[in-house]
PDB file of C-alpha atoms in Angstrom:
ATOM      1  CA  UNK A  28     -48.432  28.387  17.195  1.00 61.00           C
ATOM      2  CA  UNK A  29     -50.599  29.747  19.948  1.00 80.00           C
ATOM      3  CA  UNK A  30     -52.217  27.089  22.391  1.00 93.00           C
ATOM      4  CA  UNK A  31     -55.185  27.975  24.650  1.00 95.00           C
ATOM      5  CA  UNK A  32     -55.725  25.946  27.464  1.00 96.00           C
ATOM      6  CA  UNK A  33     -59.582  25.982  28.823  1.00 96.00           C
ATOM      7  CA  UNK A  34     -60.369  25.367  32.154  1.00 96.00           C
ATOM      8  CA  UNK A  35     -56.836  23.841  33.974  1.00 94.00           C
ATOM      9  CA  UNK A  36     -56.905  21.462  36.722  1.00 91.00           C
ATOM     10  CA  UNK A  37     -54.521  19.019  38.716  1.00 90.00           C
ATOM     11  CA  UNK A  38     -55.882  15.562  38.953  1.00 88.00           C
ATOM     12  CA  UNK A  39     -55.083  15.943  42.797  1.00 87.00           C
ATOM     13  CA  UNK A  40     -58.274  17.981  42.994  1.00 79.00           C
ATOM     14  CA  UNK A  41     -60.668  15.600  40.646  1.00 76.00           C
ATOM     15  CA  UNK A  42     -59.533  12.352  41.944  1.00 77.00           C
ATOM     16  CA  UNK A  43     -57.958  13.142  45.761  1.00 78.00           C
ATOM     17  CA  UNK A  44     -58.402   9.409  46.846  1.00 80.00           C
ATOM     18  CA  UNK A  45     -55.373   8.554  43.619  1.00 79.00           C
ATOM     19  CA  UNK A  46     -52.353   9.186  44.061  1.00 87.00           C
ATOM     20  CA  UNK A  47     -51.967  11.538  41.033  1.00 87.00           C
ATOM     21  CA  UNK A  48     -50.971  14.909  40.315  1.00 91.00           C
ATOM     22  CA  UNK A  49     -51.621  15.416  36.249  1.00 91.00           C
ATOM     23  CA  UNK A  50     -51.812  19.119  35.194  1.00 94.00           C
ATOM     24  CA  UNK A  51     -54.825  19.011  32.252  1.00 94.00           C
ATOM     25  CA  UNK A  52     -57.217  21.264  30.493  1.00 95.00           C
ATOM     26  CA  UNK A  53     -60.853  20.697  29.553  1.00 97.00           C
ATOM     27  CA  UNK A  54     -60.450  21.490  26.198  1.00 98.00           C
ATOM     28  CA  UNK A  55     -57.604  22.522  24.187  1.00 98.00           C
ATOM     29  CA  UNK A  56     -57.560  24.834  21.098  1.00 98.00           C
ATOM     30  CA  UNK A  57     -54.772  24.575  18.646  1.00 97.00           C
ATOM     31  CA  UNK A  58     -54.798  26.284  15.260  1.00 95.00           C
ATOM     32  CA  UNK A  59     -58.602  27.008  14.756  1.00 97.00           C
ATOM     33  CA  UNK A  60     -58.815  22.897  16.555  1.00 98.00           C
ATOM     34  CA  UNK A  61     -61.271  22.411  19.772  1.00 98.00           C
ATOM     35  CA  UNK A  62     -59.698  19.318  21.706  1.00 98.00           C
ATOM     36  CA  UNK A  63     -61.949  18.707  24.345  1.00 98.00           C
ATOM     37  CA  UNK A  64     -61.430  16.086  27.348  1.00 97.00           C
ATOM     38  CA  UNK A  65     -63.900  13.434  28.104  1.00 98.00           C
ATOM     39  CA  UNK A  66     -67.429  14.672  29.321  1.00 98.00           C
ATOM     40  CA  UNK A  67     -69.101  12.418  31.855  1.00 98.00           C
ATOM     41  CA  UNK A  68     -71.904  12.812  34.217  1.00 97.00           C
ATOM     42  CA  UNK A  69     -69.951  15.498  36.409  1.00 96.00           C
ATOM     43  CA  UNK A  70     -70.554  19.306  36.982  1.00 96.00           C
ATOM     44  CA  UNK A  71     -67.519  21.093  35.365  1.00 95.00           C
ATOM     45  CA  UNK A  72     -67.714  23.780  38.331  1.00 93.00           C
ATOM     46  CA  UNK A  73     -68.369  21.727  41.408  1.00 92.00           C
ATOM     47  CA  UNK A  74     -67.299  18.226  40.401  1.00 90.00           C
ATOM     48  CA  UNK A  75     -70.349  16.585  42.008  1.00 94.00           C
ATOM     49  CA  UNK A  76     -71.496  13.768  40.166  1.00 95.00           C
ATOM     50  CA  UNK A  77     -74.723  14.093  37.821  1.00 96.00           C
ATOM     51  CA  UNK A  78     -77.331  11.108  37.447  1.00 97.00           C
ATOM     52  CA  UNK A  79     -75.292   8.297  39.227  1.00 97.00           C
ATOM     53  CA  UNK A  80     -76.773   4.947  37.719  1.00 97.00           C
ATOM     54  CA  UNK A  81     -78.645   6.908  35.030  1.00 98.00           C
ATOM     55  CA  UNK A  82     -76.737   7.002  32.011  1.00 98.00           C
ATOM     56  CA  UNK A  83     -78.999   9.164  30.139  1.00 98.00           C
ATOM     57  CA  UNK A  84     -78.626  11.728  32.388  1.00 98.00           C
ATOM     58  CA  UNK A  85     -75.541  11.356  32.326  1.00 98.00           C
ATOM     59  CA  UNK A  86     -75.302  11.555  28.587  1.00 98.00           C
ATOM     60  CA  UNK A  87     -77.020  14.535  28.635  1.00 98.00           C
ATOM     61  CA  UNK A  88     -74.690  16.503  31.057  1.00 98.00           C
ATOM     62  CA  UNK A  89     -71.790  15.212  29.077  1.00 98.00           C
ATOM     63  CA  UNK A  90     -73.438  16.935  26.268  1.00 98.00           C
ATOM     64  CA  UNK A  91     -74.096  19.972  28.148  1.00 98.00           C
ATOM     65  CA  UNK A  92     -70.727  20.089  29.514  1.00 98.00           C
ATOM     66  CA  UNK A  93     -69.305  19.822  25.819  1.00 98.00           C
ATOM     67  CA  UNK A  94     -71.771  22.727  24.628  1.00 98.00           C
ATOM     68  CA  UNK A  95     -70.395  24.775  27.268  1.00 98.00           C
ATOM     69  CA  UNK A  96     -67.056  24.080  26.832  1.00 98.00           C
ATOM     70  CA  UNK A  97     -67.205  24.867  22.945  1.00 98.00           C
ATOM     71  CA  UNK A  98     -68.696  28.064  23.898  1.00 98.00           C
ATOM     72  CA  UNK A  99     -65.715  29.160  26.203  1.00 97.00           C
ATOM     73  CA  UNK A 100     -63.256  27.925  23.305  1.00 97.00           C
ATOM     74  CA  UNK A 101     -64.882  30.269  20.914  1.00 97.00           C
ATOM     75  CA  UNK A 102     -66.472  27.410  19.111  1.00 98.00           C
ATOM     76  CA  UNK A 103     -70.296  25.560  19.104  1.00 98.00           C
ATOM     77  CA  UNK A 104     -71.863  22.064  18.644  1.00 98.00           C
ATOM     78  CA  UNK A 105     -72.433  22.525  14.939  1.00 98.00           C
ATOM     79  CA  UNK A 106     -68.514  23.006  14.186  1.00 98.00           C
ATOM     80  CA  UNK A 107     -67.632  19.235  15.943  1.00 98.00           C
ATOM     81  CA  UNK A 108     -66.137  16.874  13.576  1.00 98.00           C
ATOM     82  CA  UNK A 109     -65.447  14.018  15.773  1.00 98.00           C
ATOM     83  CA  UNK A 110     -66.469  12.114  18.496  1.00 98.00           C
ATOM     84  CA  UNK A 111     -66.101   9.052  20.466  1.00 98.00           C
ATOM     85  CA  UNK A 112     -68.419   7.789  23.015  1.00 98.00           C
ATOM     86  CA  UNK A 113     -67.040   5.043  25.778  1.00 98.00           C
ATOM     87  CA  UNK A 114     -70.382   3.177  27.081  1.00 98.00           C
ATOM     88  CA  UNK A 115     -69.500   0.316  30.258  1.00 98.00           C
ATOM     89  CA  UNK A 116     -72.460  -1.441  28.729  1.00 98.00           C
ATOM     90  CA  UNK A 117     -73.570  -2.163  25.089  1.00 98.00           C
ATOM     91  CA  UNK A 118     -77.318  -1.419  26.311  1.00 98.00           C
ATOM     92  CA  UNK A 119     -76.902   1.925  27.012  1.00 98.00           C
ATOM     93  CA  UNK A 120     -76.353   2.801  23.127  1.00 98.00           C
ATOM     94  CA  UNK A 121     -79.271   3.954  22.205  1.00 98.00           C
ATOM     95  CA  UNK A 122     -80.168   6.272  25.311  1.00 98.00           C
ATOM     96  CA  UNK A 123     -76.937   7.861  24.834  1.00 98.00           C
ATOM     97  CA  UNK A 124     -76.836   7.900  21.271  1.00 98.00           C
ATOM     98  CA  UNK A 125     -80.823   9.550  21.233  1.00 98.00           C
ATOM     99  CA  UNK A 126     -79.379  12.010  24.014  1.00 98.00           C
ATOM    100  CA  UNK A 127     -76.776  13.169  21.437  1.00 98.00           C
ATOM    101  CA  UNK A 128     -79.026  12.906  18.679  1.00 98.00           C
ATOM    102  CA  UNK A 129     -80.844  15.801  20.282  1.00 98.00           C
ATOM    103  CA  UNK A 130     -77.884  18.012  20.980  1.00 98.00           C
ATOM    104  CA  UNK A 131     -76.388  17.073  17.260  1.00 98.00           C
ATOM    105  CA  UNK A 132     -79.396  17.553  14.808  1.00 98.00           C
ATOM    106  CA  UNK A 133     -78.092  18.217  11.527  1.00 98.00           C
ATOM    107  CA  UNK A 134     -74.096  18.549  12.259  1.00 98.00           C
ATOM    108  CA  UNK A 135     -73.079  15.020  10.396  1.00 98.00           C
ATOM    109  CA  UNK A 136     -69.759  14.838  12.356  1.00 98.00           C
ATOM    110  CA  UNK A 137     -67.931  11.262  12.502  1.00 98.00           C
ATOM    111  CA  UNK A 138     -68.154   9.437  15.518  1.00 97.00           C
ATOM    112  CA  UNK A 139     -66.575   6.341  16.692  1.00 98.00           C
ATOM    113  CA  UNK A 140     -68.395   3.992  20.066  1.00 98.00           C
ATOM    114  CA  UNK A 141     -66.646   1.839  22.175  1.00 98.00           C
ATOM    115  CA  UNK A 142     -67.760  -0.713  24.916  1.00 98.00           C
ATOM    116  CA  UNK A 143     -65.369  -0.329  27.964  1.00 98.00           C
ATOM    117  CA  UNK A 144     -64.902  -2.254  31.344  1.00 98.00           C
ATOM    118  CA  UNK A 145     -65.067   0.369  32.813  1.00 97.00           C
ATOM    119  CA  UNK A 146     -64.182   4.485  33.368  1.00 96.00           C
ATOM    120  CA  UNK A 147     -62.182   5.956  35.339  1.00 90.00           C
ATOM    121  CA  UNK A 148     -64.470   6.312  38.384  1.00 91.00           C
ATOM    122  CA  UNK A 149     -67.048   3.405  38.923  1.00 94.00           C
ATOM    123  CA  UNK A 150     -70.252   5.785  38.729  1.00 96.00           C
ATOM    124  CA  UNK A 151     -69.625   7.123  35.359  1.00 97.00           C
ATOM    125  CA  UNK A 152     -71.240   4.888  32.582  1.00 98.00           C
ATOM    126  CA  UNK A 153     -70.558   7.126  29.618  1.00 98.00           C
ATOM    127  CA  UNK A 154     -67.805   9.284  28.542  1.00 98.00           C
ATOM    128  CA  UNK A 155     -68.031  11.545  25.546  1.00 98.00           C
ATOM    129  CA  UNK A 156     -65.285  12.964  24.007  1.00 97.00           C
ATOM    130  CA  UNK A 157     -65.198  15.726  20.750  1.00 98.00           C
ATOM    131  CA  UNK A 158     -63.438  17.664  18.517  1.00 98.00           C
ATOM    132  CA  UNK A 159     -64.904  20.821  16.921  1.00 98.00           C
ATOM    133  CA  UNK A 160     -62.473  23.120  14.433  1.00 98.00           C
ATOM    134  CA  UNK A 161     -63.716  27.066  14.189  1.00 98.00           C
ATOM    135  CA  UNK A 162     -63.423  28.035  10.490  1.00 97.00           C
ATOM    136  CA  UNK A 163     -60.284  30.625   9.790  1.00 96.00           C
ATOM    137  CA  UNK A 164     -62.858  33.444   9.333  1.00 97.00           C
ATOM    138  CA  UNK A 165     -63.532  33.428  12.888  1.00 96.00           C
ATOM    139  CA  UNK A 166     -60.201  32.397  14.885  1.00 96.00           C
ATOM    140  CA  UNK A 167     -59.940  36.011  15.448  1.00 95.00           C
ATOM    141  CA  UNK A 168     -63.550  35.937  17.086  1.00 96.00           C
ATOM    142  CA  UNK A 169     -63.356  32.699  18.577  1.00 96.00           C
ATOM    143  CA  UNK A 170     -59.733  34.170  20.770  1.00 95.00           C
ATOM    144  CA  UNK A 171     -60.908  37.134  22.088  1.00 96.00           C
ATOM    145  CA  UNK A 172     -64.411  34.856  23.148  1.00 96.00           C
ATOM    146  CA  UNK A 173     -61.921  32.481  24.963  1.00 96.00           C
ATOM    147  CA  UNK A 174     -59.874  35.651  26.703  1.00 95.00           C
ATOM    148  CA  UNK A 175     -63.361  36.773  28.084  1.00 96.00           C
ATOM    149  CA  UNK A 176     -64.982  33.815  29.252  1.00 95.00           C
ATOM    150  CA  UNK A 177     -61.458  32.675  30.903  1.00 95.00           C
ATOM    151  CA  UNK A 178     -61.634  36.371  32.417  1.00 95.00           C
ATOM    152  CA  UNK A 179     -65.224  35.628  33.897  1.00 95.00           C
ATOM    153  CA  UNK A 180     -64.190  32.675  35.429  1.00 93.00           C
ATOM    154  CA  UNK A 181     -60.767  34.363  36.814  1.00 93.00           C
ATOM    155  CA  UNK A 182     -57.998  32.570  34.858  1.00 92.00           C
ATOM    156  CA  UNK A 183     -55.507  33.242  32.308  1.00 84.00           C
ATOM    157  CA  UNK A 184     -55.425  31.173  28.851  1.00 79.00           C
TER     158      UNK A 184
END
């Protein structure tokens, strides 16, 4: 079983005032299965924050973040079966859940919500996490997708 890991990082780099050093992926395919971290209000590139005390902005980098993210795994929105959304307060369901609805017309995936203290970094007021699987007809598709884009951005799967 082949594992492609999208986008690595060391926690050193995302969160240099811890004192961690976690090697991770952004997303994680697995047999024909998209695994993708949690998407927050955060540019995947830069790591600047996105729409600090605005969680629909927030919500809807998340999403964008987990759009591109499918598309460097070889996969899209509309094959997500899963996903769980983390909000620190119950109010900011419905912004969040509209800002998805947008991004998720007509897929019908599962989702679970959850009301948190809090993330991992004060500013972040939603986390959105997914799952996607890329039907066996086009694993062979979805691969040599993921060796490109991993090429464009200069790393090895």
């Amino acid at each position: 079983m082949v594992h492609h890991r999208v986008r690595r990082f060391n926690t050193a780099e995302s969160y240099p005032e811890q004192n961690l050093a976690n090697d991770l992926a952004q997303a994680v395919v697995a047999e024909g299965t998209v695994y993708l971290r949690g998407q927050i209000g955060q540019d995947l590139d830069t790591r600047e924050n996105v729409g600090v005390g605005d969680v629909e902005t927030q919500a809807e980098k998340a999403m964008a973040n987990i759009a591109l993210l499918l598309e460097e795994s070889g996969s899209a929105l509309d094959e997500i079966v899963k996903i769980t959304v983390y909000l620190t307060d119950i109010r900011f369901r419905e912004p969040v859940y509209r800002v998805m609805g947008r991004w998720l017309k007509g897929v019908h995936y599962v989702s679970t919500g959850l009301v948190v203290s809090a993330l991992a970094r004060p500013e972040w007021l939603v986390e959105i996490d997914a799952t996607a699987v890329i039907p066996s007809s086009r694993r062979a598709e979805a691969a040599s997708i993921r060796y490109a884009k991993a090429a464009e951005r200069g790393e090895l799967l």
